[in-house]
Coordinates of C-alpha atoms (C1' of nucleotides) in Angstrom, one line a residue:
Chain A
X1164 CA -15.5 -30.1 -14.8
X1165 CA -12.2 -28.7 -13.0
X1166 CA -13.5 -27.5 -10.2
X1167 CA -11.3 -27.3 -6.7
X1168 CA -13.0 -26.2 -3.7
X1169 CA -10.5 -28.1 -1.7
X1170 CA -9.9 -29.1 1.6
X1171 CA -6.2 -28.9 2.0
X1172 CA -5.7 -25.5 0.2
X1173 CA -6.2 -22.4 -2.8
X1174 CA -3.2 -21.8 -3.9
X1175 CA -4.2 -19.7 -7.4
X1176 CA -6.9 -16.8 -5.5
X1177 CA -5.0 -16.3 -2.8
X1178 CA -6.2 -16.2 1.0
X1179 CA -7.6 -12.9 1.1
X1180 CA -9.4 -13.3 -2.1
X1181 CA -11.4 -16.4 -0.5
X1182 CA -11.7 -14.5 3.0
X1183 CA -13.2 -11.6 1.0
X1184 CA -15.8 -13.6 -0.7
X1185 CA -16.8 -15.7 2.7
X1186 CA -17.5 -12.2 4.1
X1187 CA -19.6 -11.1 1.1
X1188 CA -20.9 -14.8 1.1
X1189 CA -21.9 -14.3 4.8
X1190 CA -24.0 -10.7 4.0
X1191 CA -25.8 -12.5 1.8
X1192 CA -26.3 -15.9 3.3
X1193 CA -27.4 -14.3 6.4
X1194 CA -29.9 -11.4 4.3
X1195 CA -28.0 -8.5 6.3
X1196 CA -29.3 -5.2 6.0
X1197 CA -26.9 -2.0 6.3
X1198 CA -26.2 -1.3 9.6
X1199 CA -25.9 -5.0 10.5
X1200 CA -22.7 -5.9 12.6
X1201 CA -20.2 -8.7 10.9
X1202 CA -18.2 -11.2 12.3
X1203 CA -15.3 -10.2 14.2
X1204 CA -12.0 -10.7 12.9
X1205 CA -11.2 -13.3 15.6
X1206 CA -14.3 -15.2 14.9
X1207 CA -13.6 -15.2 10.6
X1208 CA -9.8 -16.5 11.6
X1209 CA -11.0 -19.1 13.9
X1210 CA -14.0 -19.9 10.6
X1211 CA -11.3 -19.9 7.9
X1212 CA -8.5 -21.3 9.9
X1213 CA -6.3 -18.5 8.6
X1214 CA -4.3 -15.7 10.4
X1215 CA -5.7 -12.6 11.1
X1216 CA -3.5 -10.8 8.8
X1217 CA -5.6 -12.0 6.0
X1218 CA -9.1 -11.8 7.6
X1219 CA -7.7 -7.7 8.1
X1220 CA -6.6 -7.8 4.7
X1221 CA -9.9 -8.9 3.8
X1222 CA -11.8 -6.5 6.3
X1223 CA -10.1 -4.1 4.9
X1224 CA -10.8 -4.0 1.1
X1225 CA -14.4 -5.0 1.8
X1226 CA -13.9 -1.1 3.8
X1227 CA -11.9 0.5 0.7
X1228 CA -14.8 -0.1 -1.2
X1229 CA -17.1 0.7 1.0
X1230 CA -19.2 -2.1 1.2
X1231 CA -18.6 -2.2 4.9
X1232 CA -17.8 0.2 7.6
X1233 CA -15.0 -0.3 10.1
X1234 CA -14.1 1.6 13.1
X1235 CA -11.9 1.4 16.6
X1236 CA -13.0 -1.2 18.7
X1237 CA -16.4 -1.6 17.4
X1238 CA -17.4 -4.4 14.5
X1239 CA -17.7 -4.4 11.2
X1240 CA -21.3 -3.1 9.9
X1241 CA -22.9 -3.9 6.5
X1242 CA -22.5 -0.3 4.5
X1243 CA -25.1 2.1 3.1
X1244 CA -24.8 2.4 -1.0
X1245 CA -21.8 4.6 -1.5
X1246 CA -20.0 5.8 -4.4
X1247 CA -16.7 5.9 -3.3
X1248 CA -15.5 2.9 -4.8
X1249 CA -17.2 4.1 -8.3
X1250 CA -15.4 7.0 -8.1
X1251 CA -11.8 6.1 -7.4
X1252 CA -12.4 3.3 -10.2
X1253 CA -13.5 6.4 -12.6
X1254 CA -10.3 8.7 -11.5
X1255 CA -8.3 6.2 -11.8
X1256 CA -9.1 5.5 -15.5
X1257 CA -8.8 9.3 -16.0
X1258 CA -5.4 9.9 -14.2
X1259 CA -3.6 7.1 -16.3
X1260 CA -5.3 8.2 -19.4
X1261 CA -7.4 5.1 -19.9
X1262 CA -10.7 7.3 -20.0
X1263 CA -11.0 11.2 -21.7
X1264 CA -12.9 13.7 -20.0
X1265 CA -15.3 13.9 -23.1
X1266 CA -15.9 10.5 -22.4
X1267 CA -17.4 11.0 -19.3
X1268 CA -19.4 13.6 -20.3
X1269 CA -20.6 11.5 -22.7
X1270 CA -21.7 9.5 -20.5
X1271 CA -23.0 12.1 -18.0
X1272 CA -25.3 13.3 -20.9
X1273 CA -26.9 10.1 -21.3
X1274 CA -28.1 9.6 -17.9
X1275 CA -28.6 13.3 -17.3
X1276 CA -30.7 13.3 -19.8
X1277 CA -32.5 10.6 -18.0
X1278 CA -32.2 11.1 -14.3
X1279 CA -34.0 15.0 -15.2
X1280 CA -36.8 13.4 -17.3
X1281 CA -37.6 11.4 -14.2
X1282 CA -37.1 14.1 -12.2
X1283 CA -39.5 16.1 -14.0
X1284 CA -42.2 13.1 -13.5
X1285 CA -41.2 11.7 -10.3
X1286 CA -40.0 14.7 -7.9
X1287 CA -41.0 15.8 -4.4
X1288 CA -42.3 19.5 -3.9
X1289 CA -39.3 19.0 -1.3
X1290 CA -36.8 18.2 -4.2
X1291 CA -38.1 19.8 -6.5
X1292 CA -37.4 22.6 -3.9
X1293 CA -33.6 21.6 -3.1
X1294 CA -33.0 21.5 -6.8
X1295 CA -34.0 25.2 -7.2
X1296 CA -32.3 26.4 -4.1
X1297 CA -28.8 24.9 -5.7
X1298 CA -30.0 26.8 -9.0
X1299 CA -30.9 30.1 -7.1
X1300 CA -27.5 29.7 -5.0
X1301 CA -25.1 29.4 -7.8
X1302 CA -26.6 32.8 -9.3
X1303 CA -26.3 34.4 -5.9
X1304 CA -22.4 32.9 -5.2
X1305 CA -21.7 33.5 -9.1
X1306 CA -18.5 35.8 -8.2
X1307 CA -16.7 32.8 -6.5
X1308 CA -16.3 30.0 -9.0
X1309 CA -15.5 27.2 -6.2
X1310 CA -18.5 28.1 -5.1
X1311 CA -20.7 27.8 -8.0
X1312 CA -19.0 24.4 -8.6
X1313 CA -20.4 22.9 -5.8
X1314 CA -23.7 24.4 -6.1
X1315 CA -23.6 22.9 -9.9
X1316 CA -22.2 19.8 -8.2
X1317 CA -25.1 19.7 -5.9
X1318 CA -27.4 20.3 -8.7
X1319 CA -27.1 17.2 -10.6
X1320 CA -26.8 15.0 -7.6
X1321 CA -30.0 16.3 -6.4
X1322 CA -31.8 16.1 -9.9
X1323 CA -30.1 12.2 -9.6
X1324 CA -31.8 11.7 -6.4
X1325 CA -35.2 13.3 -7.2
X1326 CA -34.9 10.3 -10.0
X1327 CA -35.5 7.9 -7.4
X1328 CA -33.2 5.6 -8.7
X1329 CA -30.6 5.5 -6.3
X1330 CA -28.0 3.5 -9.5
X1331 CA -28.7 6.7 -11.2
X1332 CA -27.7 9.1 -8.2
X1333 CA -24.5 6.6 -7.7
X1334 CA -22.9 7.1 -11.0
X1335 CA -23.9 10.8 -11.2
X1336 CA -22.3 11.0 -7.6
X1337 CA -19.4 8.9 -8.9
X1338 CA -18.5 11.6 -11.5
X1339 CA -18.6 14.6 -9.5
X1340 CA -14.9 13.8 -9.0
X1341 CA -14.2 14.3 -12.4
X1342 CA -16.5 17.6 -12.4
X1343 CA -14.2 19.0 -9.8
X1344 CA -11.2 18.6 -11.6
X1345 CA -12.2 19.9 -14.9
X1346 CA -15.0 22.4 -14.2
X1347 CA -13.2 25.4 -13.6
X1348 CA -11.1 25.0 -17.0
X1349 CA -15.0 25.2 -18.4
X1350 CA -15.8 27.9 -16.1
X1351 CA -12.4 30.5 -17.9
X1352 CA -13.9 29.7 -21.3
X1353 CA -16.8 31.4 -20.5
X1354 CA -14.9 34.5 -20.1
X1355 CA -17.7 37.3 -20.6
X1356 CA -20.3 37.6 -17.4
X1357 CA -23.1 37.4 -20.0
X1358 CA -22.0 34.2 -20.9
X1359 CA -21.5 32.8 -17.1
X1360 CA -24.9 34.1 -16.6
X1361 CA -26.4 32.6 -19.5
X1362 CA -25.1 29.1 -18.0
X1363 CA -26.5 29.5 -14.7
X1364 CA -30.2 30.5 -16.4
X1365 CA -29.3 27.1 -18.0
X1366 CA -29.6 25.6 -14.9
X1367 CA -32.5 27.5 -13.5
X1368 CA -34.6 26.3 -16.9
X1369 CA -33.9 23.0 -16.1
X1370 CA -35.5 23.3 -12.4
X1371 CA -38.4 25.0 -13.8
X1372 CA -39.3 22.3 -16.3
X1373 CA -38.8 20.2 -13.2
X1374 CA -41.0 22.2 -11.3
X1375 CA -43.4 22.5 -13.7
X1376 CA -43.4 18.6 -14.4
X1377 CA -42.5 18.5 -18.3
X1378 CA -39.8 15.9 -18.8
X1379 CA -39.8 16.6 -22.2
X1380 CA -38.7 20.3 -22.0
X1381 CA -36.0 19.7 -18.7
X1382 CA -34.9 16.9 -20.9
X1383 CA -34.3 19.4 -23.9
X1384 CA -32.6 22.6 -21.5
X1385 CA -30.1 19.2 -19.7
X1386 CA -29.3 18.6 -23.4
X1387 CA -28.3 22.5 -24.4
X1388 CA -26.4 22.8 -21.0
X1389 CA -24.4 19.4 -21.7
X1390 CA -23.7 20.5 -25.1
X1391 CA -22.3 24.2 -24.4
X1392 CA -20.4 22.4 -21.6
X1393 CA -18.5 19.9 -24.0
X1394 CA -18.3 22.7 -26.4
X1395 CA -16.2 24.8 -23.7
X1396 CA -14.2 22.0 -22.9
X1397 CA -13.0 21.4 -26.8
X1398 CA -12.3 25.0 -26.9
X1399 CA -10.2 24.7 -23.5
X1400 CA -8.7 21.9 -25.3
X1401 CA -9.2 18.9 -23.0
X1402 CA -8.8 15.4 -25.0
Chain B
X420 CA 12.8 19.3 4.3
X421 CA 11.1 16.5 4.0
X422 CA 8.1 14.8 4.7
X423 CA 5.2 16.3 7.1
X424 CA 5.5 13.3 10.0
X425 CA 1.9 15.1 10.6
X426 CA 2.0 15.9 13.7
X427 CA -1.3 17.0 14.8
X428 CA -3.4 16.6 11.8
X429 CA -5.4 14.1 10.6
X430 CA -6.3 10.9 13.3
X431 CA -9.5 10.2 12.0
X432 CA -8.8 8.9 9.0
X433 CA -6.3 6.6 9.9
X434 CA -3.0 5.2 8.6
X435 CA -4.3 3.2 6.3
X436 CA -6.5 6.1 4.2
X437 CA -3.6 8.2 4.1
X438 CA -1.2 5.4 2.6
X439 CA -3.8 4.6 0.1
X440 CA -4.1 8.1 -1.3
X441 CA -0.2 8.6 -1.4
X442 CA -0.3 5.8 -3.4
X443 CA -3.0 7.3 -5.8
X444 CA -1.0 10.4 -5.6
X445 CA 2.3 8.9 -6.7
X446 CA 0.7 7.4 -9.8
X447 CA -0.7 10.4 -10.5
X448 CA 2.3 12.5 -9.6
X449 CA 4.5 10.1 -11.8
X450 CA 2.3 9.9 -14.4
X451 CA 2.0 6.2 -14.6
X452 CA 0.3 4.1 -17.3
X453 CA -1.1 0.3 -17.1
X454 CA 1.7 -1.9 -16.4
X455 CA 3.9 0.6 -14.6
X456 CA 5.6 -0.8 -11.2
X457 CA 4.9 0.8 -8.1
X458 CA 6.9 1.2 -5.5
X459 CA 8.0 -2.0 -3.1
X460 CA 6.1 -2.1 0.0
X461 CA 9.5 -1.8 2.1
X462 CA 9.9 1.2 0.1
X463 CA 6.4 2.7 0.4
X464 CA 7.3 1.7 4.1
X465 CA 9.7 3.8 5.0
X466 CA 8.3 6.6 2.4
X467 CA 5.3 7.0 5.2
X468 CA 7.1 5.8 8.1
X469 CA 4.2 3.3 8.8
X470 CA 4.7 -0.1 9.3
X471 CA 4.4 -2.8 6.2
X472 CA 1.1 -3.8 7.7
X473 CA -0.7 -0.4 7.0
X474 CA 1.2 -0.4 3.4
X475 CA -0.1 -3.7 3.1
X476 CA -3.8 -3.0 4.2
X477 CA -3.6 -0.2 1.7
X478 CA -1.8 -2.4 -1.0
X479 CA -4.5 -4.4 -0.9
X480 CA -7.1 -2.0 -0.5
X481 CA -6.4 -0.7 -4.2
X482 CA -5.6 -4.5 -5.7
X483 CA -9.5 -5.5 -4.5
X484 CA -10.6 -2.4 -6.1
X485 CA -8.5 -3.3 -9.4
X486 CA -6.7 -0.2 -9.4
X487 CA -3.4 -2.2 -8.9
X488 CA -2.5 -5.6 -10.0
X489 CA -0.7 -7.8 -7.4
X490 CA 1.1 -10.6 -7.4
X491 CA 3.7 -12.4 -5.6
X492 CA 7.4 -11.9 -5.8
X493 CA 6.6 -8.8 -8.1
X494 CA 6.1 -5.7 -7.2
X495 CA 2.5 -4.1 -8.0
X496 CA 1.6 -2.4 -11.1
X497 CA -0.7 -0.3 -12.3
X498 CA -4.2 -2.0 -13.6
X499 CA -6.1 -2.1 -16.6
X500 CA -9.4 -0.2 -16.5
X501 CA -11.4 -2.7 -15.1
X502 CA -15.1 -3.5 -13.7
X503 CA -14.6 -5.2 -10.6
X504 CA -14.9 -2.8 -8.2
X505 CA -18.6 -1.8 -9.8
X506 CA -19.1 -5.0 -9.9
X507 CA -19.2 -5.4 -6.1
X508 CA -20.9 -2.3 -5.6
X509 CA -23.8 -2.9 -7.4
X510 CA -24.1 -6.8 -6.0
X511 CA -23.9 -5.3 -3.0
X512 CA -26.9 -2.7 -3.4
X513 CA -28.7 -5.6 -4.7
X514 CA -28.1 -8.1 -1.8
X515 CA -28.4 -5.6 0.8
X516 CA -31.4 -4.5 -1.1
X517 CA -30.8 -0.9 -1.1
X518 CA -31.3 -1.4 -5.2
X519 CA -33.7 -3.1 -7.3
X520 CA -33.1 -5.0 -10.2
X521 CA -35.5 -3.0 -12.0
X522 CA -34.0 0.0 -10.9
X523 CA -30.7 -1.6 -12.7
X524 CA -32.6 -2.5 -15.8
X525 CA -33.8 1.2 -16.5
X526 CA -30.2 2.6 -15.8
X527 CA -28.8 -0.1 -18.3
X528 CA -31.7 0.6 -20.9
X529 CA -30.6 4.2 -20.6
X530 CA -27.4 3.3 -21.4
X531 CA -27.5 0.7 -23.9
X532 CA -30.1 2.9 -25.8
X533 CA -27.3 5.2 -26.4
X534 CA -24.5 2.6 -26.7
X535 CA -26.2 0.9 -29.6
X536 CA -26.4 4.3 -31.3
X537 CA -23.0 5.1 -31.1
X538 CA -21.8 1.4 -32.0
X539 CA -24.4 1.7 -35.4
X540 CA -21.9 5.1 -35.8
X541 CA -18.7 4.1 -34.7
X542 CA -18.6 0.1 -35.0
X543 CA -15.3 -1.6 -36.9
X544 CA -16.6 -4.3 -39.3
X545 CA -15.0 -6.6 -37.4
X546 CA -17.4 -5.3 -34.1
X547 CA -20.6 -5.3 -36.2
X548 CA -19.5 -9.1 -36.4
X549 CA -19.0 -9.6 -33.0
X550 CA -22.0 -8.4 -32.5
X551 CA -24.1 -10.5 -35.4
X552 CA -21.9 -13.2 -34.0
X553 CA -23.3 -13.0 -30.7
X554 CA -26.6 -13.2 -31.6
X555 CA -26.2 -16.0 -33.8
X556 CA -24.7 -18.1 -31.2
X557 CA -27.8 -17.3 -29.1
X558 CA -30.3 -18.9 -31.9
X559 CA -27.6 -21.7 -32.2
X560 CA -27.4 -22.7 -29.0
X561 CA -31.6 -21.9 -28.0
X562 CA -31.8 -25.0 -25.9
X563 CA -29.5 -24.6 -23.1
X564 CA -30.8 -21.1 -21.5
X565 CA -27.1 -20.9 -20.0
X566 CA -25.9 -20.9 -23.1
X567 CA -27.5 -18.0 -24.4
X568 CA -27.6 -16.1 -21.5
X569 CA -23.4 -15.9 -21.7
X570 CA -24.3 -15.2 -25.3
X571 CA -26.3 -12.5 -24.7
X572 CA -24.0 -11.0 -22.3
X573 CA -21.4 -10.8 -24.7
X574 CA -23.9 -9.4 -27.3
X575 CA -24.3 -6.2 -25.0
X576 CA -21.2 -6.4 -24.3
X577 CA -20.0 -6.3 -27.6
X578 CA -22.0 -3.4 -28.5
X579 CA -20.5 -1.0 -25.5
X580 CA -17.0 -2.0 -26.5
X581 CA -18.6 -0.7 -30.2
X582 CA -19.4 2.4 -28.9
X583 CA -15.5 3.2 -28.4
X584 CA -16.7 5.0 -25.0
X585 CA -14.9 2.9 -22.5
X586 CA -17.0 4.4 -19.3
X587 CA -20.2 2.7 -21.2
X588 CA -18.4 -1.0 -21.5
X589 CA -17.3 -0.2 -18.0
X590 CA -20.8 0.3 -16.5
X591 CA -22.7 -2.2 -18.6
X592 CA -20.3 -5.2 -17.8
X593 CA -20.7 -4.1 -14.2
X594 CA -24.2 -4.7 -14.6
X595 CA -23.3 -8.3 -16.3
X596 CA -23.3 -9.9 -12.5
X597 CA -26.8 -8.6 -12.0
X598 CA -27.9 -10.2 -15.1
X599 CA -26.8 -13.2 -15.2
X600 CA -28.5 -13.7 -11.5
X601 CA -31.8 -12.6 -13.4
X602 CA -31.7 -13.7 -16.9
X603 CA -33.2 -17.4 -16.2
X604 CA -36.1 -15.8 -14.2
X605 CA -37.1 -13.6 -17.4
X606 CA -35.6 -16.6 -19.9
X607 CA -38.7 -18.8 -18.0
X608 CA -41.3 -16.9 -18.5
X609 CA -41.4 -16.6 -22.0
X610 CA -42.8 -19.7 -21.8
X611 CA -43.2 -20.6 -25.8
X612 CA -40.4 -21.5 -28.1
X613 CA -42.0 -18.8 -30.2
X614 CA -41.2 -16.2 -27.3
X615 CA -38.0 -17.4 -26.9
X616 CA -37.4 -17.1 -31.0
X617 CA -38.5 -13.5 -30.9
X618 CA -36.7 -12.6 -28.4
X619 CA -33.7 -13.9 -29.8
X620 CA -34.8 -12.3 -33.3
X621 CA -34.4 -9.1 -31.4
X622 CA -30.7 -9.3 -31.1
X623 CA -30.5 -10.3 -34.9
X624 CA -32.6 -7.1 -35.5
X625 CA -30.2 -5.3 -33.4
X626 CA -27.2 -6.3 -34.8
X627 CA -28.5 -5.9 -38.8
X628 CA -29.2 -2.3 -37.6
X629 CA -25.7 -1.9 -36.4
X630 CA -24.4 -3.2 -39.6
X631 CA -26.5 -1.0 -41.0
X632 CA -25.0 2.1 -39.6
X633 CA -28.4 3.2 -38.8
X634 CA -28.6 4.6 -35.0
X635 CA -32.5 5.5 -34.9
X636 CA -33.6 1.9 -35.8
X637 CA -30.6 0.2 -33.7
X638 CA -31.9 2.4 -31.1
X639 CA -35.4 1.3 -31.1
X640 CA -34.5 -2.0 -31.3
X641 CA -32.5 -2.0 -28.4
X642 CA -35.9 0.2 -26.6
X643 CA -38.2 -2.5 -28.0
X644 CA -35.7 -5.2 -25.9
X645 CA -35.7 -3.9 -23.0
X646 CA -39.1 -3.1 -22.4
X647 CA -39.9 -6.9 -23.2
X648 CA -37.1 -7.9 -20.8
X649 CA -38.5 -5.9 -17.7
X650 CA -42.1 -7.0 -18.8
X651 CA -40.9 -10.4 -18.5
X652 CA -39.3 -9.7 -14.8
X653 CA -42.4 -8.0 -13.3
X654 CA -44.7 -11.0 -14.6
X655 CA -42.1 -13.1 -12.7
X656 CA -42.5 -10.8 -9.6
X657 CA -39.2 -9.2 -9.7
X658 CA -39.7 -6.4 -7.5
Chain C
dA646 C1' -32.3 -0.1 41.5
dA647 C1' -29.2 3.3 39.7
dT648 C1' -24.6 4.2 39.0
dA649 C1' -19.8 3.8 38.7
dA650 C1' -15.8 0.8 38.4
dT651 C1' -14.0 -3.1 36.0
dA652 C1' -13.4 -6.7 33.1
dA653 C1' -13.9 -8.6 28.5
dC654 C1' -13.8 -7.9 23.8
dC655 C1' -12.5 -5.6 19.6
dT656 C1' -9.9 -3.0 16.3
dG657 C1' -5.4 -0.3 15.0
dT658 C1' -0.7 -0.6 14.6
dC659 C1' 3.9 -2.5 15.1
dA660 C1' 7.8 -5.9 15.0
dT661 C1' 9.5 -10.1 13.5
dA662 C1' 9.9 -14.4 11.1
dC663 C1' 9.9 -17.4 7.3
dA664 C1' 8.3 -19.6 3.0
dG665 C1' 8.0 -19.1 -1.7
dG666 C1' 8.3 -16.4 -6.1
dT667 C1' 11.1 -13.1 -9.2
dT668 C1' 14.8 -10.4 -10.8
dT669 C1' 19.6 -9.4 -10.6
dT670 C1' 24.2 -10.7 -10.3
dG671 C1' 28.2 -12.8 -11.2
dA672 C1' 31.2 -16.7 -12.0
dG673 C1' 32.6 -20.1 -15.0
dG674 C1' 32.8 -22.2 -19.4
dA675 C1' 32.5 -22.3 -24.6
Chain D
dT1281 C1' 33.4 -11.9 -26.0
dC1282 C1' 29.2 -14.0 -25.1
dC1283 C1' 26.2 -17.4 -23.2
dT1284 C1' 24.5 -20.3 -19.4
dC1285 C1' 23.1 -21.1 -15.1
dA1286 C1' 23.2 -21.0 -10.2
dA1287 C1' 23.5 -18.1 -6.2
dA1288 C1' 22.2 -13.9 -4.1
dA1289 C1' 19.2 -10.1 -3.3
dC1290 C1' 14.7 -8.5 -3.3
dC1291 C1' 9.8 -9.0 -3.1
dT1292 C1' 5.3 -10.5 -1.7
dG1293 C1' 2.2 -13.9 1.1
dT1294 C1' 1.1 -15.5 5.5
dA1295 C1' 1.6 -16.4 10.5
dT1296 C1' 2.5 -15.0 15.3
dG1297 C1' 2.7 -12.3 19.2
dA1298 C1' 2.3 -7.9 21.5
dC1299 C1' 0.3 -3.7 23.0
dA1300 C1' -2.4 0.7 22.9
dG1301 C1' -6.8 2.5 22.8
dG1302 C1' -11.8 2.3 22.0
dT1303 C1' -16.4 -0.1 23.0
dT1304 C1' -19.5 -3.0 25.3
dA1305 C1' -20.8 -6.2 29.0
dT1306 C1' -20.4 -7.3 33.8
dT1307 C1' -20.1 -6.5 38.3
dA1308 C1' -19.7 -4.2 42.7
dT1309 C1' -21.0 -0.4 45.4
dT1310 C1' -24.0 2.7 47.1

DNA sequence: AATAATAACCTGTCATACAGGTTTTGAGGA
DNA sequence: TCCTCAAAACCTGTATGACAGGTTATTATT
């Protein structure tokens, strides 16, 4: 057994690696729920006996992630579930070409395929509601492609959330990033009305099947709108 | 001209957001790859007209998130795809209890359904014997529940990195944390050696499928798995 | 007792300093 | 000319002190 949790010092993690896990070590230890306050800065330095350069440091990333929240002259609080670490982690493999955007979409299909299955069994009248409203607004907005985006956008995170698995709304969430960057190359392909249109009844067969409570059939219209989106991107040529 | 100083436009955000996404934005803008250096912090410094605290802080930021690799004396580089960052997140839902492991298992069982079909598909012979490798160090080494567990981590693991997707190997070792905090629980309450066999004859069945090439019976395999494994957490009260 | 002023605390940012680690440079020797 | 190796230059890791500005607790005044 090499194991070193010594007194003196660590050289190999680094300070702000250790500080980071006492804080993550504290949430836990002391069951703290979102909205909890942390330790101040002042009070971790004096606990780790190290400057407050690192306990920021530490603070800090713990924020980039955001597993905590940090403002001006209030503590630290315990985060709500947020995807913005997700997401930088997922642009980041796309912008140095670690990840394709077929990949994603990939994946995307798999748990779309999933998250509107659940939907279809699990869904509020409310969401079920909210899901047909962003249906019904990108066919009402369909002359402004921004627009439509973030009603499409909206769409599947709302189809994620009526899942009830808030993992499931995360990644989903986690990927719109991606969607913003590469839906409006789909968008162009589509270069008739008729075949725009056709893509938003796409989306309004999927919140009927919701509506109506068949997982089966949402399951099969979230298939034929994944596939006819891949499709346009090949033809737009995206890797 | 030069850099906007901004002069009246964004103070909510603070320093330290904006030097993080001109960092993201020069790797973009640069086009870097894994490995590439990044600018110096004196350099990035001066670039933003900040001090080499709020570089630092934002330094940091992206090294806890994996996105950069750090290390002293050199100057950061670019990082490999990697999980920690989901890592965290999902730990975090879990301690804070804002997820459940349940709710983790069905996302990974969605996944993995669909990784094991693509690795059948897709798999190098030397992945399928990763895979059968796997499992046959779980049978070998049936005594020591540790043992297998990292076994069977590396048998799913295995099989994502088969799918040649690397957004699935992303998410499922992401979920690897979760699992190896649960696998005991379920481990115990297959209480019989015979329960314990059969479940490990489910990863041989698995992996002969993936040898196989044949998706459909990987696939059900992989379904038949999972449901065991959540049957066995929600006899041992998992919530 | 209610309210307003004040003190105490906290985070955000800056400047400086120095201890190591890493790369570059350059001088001297083969 | 080319190699070796040590000094120099550069870089990150950490510590300290300072101050501005925001937030909460305390206290004084009415």
């Amino acid at each position: 057994m090499h194991e070193q949790t010594d007194p003196p010092d660590e050289p190999s993690p680094g300070l702000v690696s250790t500080a980071i896990q006492a804080i993550t070590q504290h949430i836990r230890s002391e069951g703290l729920a979102p909205g909890d306050p942390l330790p101040s800065e002042a009070a971790m330095t004096r606990q780790l006996n190290v400057s407050r350069t690192v306990v920021r440091e530490a603070f800090r990333s713990l924020s980039a992630m955001r597993l905590i929240d940090m403002s001006a002259g209030r503590r630290a609080t315990v985060a709500k579930l947020d995807t913005g670490a997700m997401s930088m982690v997922i642009e980041h493999g796309i912008t140095t070409q670690q990840i394709s955007v077929q990949q994603v979409y990939d994946v995307r299909r798999t748990i779309e395929m999933r998250t509107v299955a659940l939907a279809a069994l699990r869904r509020t009248n409310a969401e079920a509601a909210a899901i047909a409203q962003s249906a019904r607004l990108m066919r009402e907005s369909c002359k402004n492609p921004e627009t439509v985006m973030e009603h499409d956008i909206a769409f599947h995170e709302a189809i994620a959330a009526a899942s009830h698995n808030p993992v499931f709304s995360l990644i989903v969430t986690a990927f719109s990033g991606v969607t913003r960057r590469t839906w409006v190359i789909g968008w162009r392909t589509r270069s008739s009305d008729e075949d725009q249109l056709k893509m938003i009844k796409g989306h309004e067969d999927i919140a009927d099947a919701i509506l109506k409570g068949d997982p089966r059939l949402a399951a099969e219209h979230m298939a034929e709108h994944f596939d006819k989106s891949v499709k346009a991107l090949i033809d737009a040529g995206i890797a």
